[in-house]
């Protein structure tokens, strides 16, 4: 995808959704960090269902440590890998208290040094909590980047680096949200909904998926 096509690609996504936001629910930078850590291999819907009551009670590292690992497990037991995630959330909360005065650091290296926090989580926190122009590549963005030709790469990091080079202003701040939402609701893994895609003509994916009615008419 050339530069003109990339500008048009994001212009159309921006027109359809001028102010995209993460679908994870949070009340401050700390609860955002916890929500993103919990969302690994889980859906945002499932995380939100588990954290609504939790975040109503617990919105600081000190409160989380006071709640304790078993107390946290009771809230998040519907989320996959909840035992490991509970251990990590308590540990990262203790680290925030000990090293950062209970505040979430606005620094990638410091974030990635927290238990259970990887590059993607750090990118989401930097973008959503602090307004950094980062590209948090999840499975949706990895798929969209490769399928469309926007940012092809064999690894998550390769796709992130390609986006870093190729996404122009004024689209950089919201780019990863547009791509996640596009992958989640239109450019789906099994059957991309090309017939209603606003950027289908810019995308290299072939063959395009026809509308459901047309597919239903085809034999076999």
mmCIF file of C-alpha atoms in Angstrom:
data_model
loop_
_atom_site.group_PDB
_atom_site.id
_atom_site.type_symbol
_atom_site.label_atom_id
_atom_site.label_comp_id
_atom_site.label_asym_id
_atom_site.label_seq_id
_atom_site.Cartn_x
_atom_site.Cartn_y
_atom_site.Cartn_z
ATOM 1 C CA UNK A 1 0.000 0.000 0.000
ATOM 2 C CA UNK A 2 1.550 3.312 -1.052
ATOM 3 C CA UNK A 3 1.494 6.548 0.949
ATOM 4 C CA UNK A 4 -1.521 8.023 -0.861
ATOM 5 C CA UNK A 5 -3.504 4.842 -0.247
ATOM 6 C CA UNK A 6 -2.484 4.784 3.433
ATOM 7 C CA UNK A 7 -3.637 8.387 3.903
ATOM 8 C CA UNK A 8 -6.956 7.550 2.239
ATOM 9 C CA UNK A 9 -7.250 4.331 4.303
ATOM 10 C CA UNK A 10 -7.022 6.170 7.619
ATOM 11 C CA UNK A 11 -9.053 9.157 6.410
ATOM 12 C CA UNK A 12 -11.997 6.836 5.744
ATOM 13 C CA UNK A 13 -11.668 5.043 9.085
ATOM 14 C CA UNK A 14 -11.435 8.430 10.819
ATOM 15 C CA UNK A 15 -14.527 9.707 9.040
ATOM 16 C CA UNK A 16 -16.509 6.682 10.206
ATOM 17 C CA UNK A 17 -15.233 6.950 13.802
ATOM 18 C CA UNK A 18 -13.574 10.316 14.555
ATOM 19 C CA UNK A 19 -12.667 9.606 18.195
ATOM 20 C CA UNK A 20 -12.054 5.873 18.710
ATOM 21 C CA UNK A 21 -11.335 4.567 22.199
ATOM 22 C CA UNK A 22 -10.359 1.297 23.789
ATOM 23 C CA UNK A 23 -13.346 -0.905 24.585
ATOM 24 C CA UNK A 24 -11.804 -1.811 27.934
ATOM 25 C CA UNK A 25 -13.479 0.011 30.814
ATOM 26 C CA UNK A 26 -11.230 1.838 33.290
ATOM 27 C CA UNK A 27 -11.272 4.789 35.681
ATOM 28 C CA UNK A 28 -7.620 5.884 35.742
ATOM 29 C CA UNK A 29 -4.173 4.898 34.453
ATOM 30 C CA UNK A 30 -3.804 2.189 37.083
ATOM 31 C CA UNK A 31 -7.093 0.455 36.334
ATOM 32 C CA UNK A 32 -6.308 0.716 32.613
ATOM 33 C CA UNK A 33 -2.989 -1.046 33.250
ATOM 34 C CA UNK A 34 -4.764 -3.803 35.201
ATOM 35 C CA UNK A 35 -7.494 -4.181 32.575
ATOM 36 C CA UNK A 36 -4.980 -4.529 29.745
ATOM 37 C CA UNK A 37 -2.935 -7.042 31.734
ATOM 38 C CA UNK A 38 -6.100 -9.075 32.316
ATOM 39 C CA UNK A 39 -7.124 -8.906 28.658
ATOM 40 C CA UNK A 40 -4.360 -11.191 27.358
ATOM 41 C CA UNK A 41 -6.032 -14.187 25.672
ATOM 42 C CA UNK A 42 -9.423 -12.848 26.795
ATOM 43 C CA UNK A 43 -12.091 -10.620 25.271
ATOM 44 C CA UNK A 44 -12.634 -7.008 26.290
ATOM 45 C CA UNK A 45 -16.278 -7.870 26.979
ATOM 46 C CA UNK A 46 -15.262 -10.628 29.380
ATOM 47 C CA UNK A 47 -12.712 -8.426 31.143
ATOM 48 C CA UNK A 48 -15.207 -5.577 31.533
ATOM 49 C CA UNK A 49 -17.775 -7.919 33.041
ATOM 50 C CA UNK A 50 -15.243 -9.045 35.646
ATOM 51 C CA UNK A 51 -13.720 -5.647 36.440
ATOM 52 C CA UNK A 52 -16.791 -3.423 36.834
ATOM 53 C CA UNK A 53 -17.358 -4.438 40.444
ATOM 54 C CA UNK A 54 -13.606 -4.721 41.071
ATOM 55 C CA UNK A 55 -12.787 -1.180 39.910
ATOM 56 C CA UNK A 56 -15.707 0.236 41.893
ATOM 57 C CA UNK A 57 -13.837 -0.925 45.003
ATOM 58 C CA UNK A 58 -10.202 -1.029 43.912
ATOM 59 C CA UNK A 59 -8.647 1.826 41.912
ATOM 60 C CA UNK A 60 -5.127 2.130 43.374
ATOM 61 C CA UNK A 61 -2.193 -0.250 43.820
ATOM 62 C CA UNK A 62 -2.515 0.031 47.617
ATOM 63 C CA UNK A 63 -6.152 -1.046 47.530
ATOM 64 C CA UNK A 64 -5.252 -3.954 45.235
ATOM 65 C CA UNK A 65 -2.505 -5.174 47.571
ATOM 66 C CA UNK A 66 -4.952 -4.884 50.469
ATOM 67 C CA UNK A 67 -7.495 -6.935 48.523
ATOM 68 C CA UNK A 68 -4.888 -9.660 48.090
ATOM 69 C CA UNK A 69 -4.424 -12.411 45.560
ATOM 70 C CA UNK A 70 -7.348 -14.552 46.727
ATOM 71 C CA UNK A 71 -9.667 -11.557 46.856
ATOM 72 C CA UNK A 72 -8.666 -10.593 43.334
ATOM 73 C CA UNK A 73 -9.196 -14.145 42.078
ATOM 74 C CA UNK A 74 -12.773 -14.037 43.327
ATOM 75 C CA UNK A 75 -13.404 -11.065 41.030
ATOM 76 C CA UNK A 76 -11.599 -12.336 37.903
ATOM 77 C CA UNK A 77 -12.212 -16.103 38.009
ATOM 78 C CA UNK A 78 -14.269 -15.887 34.796
ATOM 79 C CA UNK A 79 -11.193 -14.660 32.888
ATOM 80 C CA UNK A 80 -8.780 -17.151 31.343
ATOM 81 C CA UNK A 81 -5.467 -17.712 33.159
ATOM 82 C CA UNK A 82 -6.898 -15.887 36.189
ATOM 83 C CA UNK A 83 -4.512 -17.529 38.679
ATOM 84 C CA UNK A 84 -1.396 -16.270 36.903
ATOM 85 C CA UNK A 85 -2.979 -12.911 36.166
ATOM 86 C CA UNK A 86 -3.975 -12.404 39.800
ATOM 87 C CA UNK A 87 -0.414 -13.136 40.913
ATOM 88 C CA UNK A 88 0.963 -10.683 38.351
ATOM 89 C CA UNK A 89 -1.503 -7.898 39.204
ATOM 90 C CA UNK A 90 -0.668 -8.104 42.904
ATOM 91 C CA UNK A 91 3.062 -8.165 42.101
ATOM 92 C CA UNK A 92 2.866 -5.230 39.692
ATOM 93 C CA UNK A 93 0.822 -3.286 42.265
ATOM 94 C CA UNK A 94 3.502 -3.898 44.899
ATOM 95 C CA UNK A 95 6.178 -2.799 42.426
ATOM 96 C CA UNK A 96 4.286 0.414 41.632
ATOM 97 C CA UNK A 97 4.141 1.209 45.353
ATOM 98 C CA UNK A 98 7.805 0.373 45.990
ATOM 99 C CA UNK A 99 9.376 1.954 42.902
ATOM 100 C CA UNK A 100 6.936 4.575 41.616
ATOM 101 C CA UNK A 101 5.094 5.957 44.629
ATOM 102 C CA UNK A 102 1.916 4.130 43.646
ATOM 103 C CA UNK A 103 1.735 5.910 40.279
ATOM 104 C CA UNK A 104 1.804 4.363 36.801
ATOM 105 C CA UNK A 105 5.043 5.497 35.121
ATOM 106 C CA UNK A 106 4.896 7.299 31.777
ATOM 107 C CA UNK A 107 7.876 5.316 30.533
ATOM 108 C CA UNK A 108 8.021 2.214 28.355
ATOM 109 C CA UNK A 109 10.994 0.572 30.049
ATOM 110 C CA UNK A 110 9.496 1.100 33.515
ATOM 111 C CA UNK A 111 6.159 -0.301 32.382
ATOM 112 C CA UNK A 112 7.735 -3.362 30.752
ATOM 113 C CA UNK A 113 9.696 -4.007 33.963
ATOM 114 C CA UNK A 114 6.404 -4.583 35.815
ATOM 115 C CA UNK A 115 5.355 -8.232 36.371
ATOM 116 C CA UNK A 116 3.101 -9.498 33.587
ATOM 117 C CA UNK A 117 3.486 -6.354 31.455
ATOM 118 C CA UNK A 118 4.812 -6.755 27.917
ATOM 119 C CA UNK A 119 5.334 -4.392 25.018
ATOM 120 C CA UNK A 120 1.710 -4.458 23.854
ATOM 121 C CA UNK A 121 0.350 -3.627 27.317
ATOM 122 C CA UNK A 122 2.892 -0.830 27.710
ATOM 123 C CA UNK A 123 1.897 0.583 24.315
ATOM 124 C CA UNK A 124 -1.800 0.608 25.223
ATOM 125 C CA UNK A 125 -1.148 2.387 28.539
ATOM 126 C CA UNK A 126 1.180 4.939 26.945
ATOM 127 C CA UNK A 127 -1.392 5.662 24.235
ATOM 128 C CA UNK A 128 -4.645 5.673 26.209
ATOM 129 C CA UNK A 129 -3.444 7.089 29.537
ATOM 130 C CA UNK A 130 -0.691 9.439 28.374
ATOM 131 C CA UNK A 131 -1.442 10.266 24.732
ATOM 132 C CA UNK A 132 1.694 8.762 23.203
ATOM 133 C CA UNK A 133 1.605 7.805 19.517
ATOM 134 C CA UNK A 134 2.169 4.087 20.009
ATOM 135 C CA UNK A 135 0.989 1.052 18.052
ATOM 136 C CA UNK A 136 -0.185 -1.784 20.294
ATOM 137 C CA UNK A 137 -0.227 -4.722 17.896
ATOM 138 C CA UNK A 138 -2.642 -7.462 18.913
ATOM 139 C CA UNK A 139 -3.999 -10.331 16.805
ATOM 140 C CA UNK A 140 -6.472 -8.002 15.070
ATOM 141 C CA UNK A 141 -3.855 -5.439 14.050
ATOM 142 C CA UNK A 142 -1.417 -8.173 13.025
ATOM 143 C CA UNK A 143 -4.090 -9.636 10.740
ATOM 144 C CA UNK A 144 -5.230 -6.306 9.292
ATOM 145 C CA UNK A 145 -1.672 -5.112 8.740
ATOM 146 C CA UNK A 146 -0.797 -8.230 6.775
ATOM 147 C CA UNK A 147 -4.097 -8.872 5.010
ATOM 148 C CA UNK A 148 -4.558 -5.342 3.689
ATOM 149 C CA UNK A 149 -0.921 -4.720 2.802
ATOM 150 C CA UNK A 150 -0.825 -1.725 5.147
ATOM 151 C CA UNK A 151 1.975 -3.103 7.339
ATOM 152 C CA UNK A 152 3.015 -6.637 6.400
ATOM 153 C CA UNK A 153 5.343 -8.439 8.774
ATOM 154 C CA UNK A 154 6.049 -11.953 10.044
ATOM 155 C CA UNK A 155 6.089 -10.951 13.712
ATOM 156 C CA UNK A 156 4.101 -8.601 15.945
ATOM 157 C CA UNK A 157 7.194 -6.403 16.354
ATOM 158 C CA UNK A 158 7.754 -6.263 12.580
ATOM 159 C CA UNK A 159 4.174 -5.076 12.047
ATOM 160 C CA UNK A 160 4.567 -2.489 14.824
ATOM 161 C CA UNK A 161 7.787 -1.179 13.296
ATOM 162 C CA UNK A 162 6.172 -0.979 9.847
ATOM 163 C CA UNK A 163 3.230 0.985 11.279
ATOM 164 C CA UNK A 164 5.664 3.278 13.081
ATOM 165 C CA UNK A 165 7.271 4.102 9.727
ATOM 166 C CA UNK A 166 4.168 4.247 7.554
ATOM 167 C CA UNK A 167 1.293 5.802 9.513
ATOM 168 C CA UNK A 168 1.234 9.562 8.820
ATOM 169 C CA UNK A 169 -0.112 12.466 10.816
ATOM 170 C CA UNK A 170 -2.810 13.306 11.803
ATOM 171 C CA UNK A 171 -3.697 9.633 12.219
ATOM 172 C CA UNK A 172 -0.929 8.348 14.481
ATOM 173 C CA UNK A 173 -2.559 8.866 17.874
ATOM 174 C CA UNK A 174 -5.711 6.879 17.075
ATOM 175 C CA UNK A 175 -4.331 4.486 14.436
ATOM 176 C CA UNK A 176 -4.141 1.387 16.607
ATOM 177 C CA UNK A 177 -7.724 1.847 17.810
ATOM 178 C CA UNK A 178 -9.031 2.181 14.271
ATOM 179 C CA UNK A 179 -7.154 -0.949 13.247
ATOM 180 C CA UNK A 180 -8.282 -3.003 16.259
ATOM 181 C CA UNK A 181 -11.920 -2.054 15.763
ATOM 182 C CA UNK A 182 -11.672 -2.678 12.019
ATOM 183 C CA UNK A 183 -10.238 -6.138 12.668
ATOM 184 C CA UNK A 184 -12.733 -6.923 15.406
ATOM 185 C CA UNK A 185 -15.899 -5.953 13.546
ATOM 186 C CA UNK A 186 -15.201 -5.947 9.788
ATOM 187 C CA UNK A 187 -11.873 -7.533 8.809
ATOM 188 C CA UNK A 188 -12.622 -10.651 10.851
ATOM 189 C CA UNK A 189 -10.311 -13.642 11.002
ATOM 190 C CA UNK A 190 -12.446 -16.313 9.345
ATOM 191 C CA UNK A 191 -14.744 -14.329 7.092
ATOM 192 C CA UNK A 192 -13.814 -10.693 6.516
ATOM 193 C CA UNK A 193 -16.917 -8.643 5.732
ATOM 194 C CA UNK A 194 -15.490 -7.089 2.581
ATOM 195 C CA UNK A 195 -18.925 -6.186 1.215
ATOM 196 C CA UNK A 196 -19.329 -3.505 3.896
ATOM 197 C CA UNK A 197 -15.684 -2.504 4.324
ATOM 198 C CA UNK A 198 -14.999 1.220 3.781
ATOM 199 C CA UNK A 199 -11.449 0.526 2.565
ATOM 200 C CA UNK A 200 -12.028 -2.607 0.463
ATOM 201 C CA UNK A 201 -10.797 -0.955 -2.749
ATOM 202 C CA UNK A 202 -7.475 -0.052 -1.087
ATOM 203 C CA UNK A 203 -6.886 -3.540 0.326
ATOM 204 C CA UNK A 204 -4.857 -6.263 -1.412
ATOM 205 C CA UNK A 205 -6.858 -9.151 0.090
ATOM 206 C CA UNK A 206 -8.224 -11.492 -2.606
ATOM 207 C CA UNK A 207 -10.760 -12.779 -3.219
ATOM 208 C CA UNK A 208 -13.086 -10.312 -1.547
ATOM 209 C CA UNK A 209 -15.852 -11.873 0.513
ATOM 210 C CA UNK A 210 -19.223 -11.367 -1.232
ATOM 211 C CA UNK A 211 -22.376 -10.378 0.668
ATOM 212 C CA UNK A 212 -24.117 -13.156 2.632
ATOM 213 C CA UNK A 213 -27.047 -13.336 0.217
ATOM 214 C CA UNK A 214 -24.699 -13.839 -2.725
ATOM 215 C CA UNK A 215 -22.727 -16.510 -0.865
ATOM 216 C CA UNK A 216 -25.961 -18.318 0.012
ATOM 217 C CA UNK A 217 -26.856 -18.603 -3.671
ATOM 218 C CA UNK A 218 -23.592 -20.325 -4.599
ATOM 219 C CA UNK A 219 -23.753 -24.125 -4.797
ATOM 220 C CA UNK A 220 -21.597 -26.124 -2.394
#
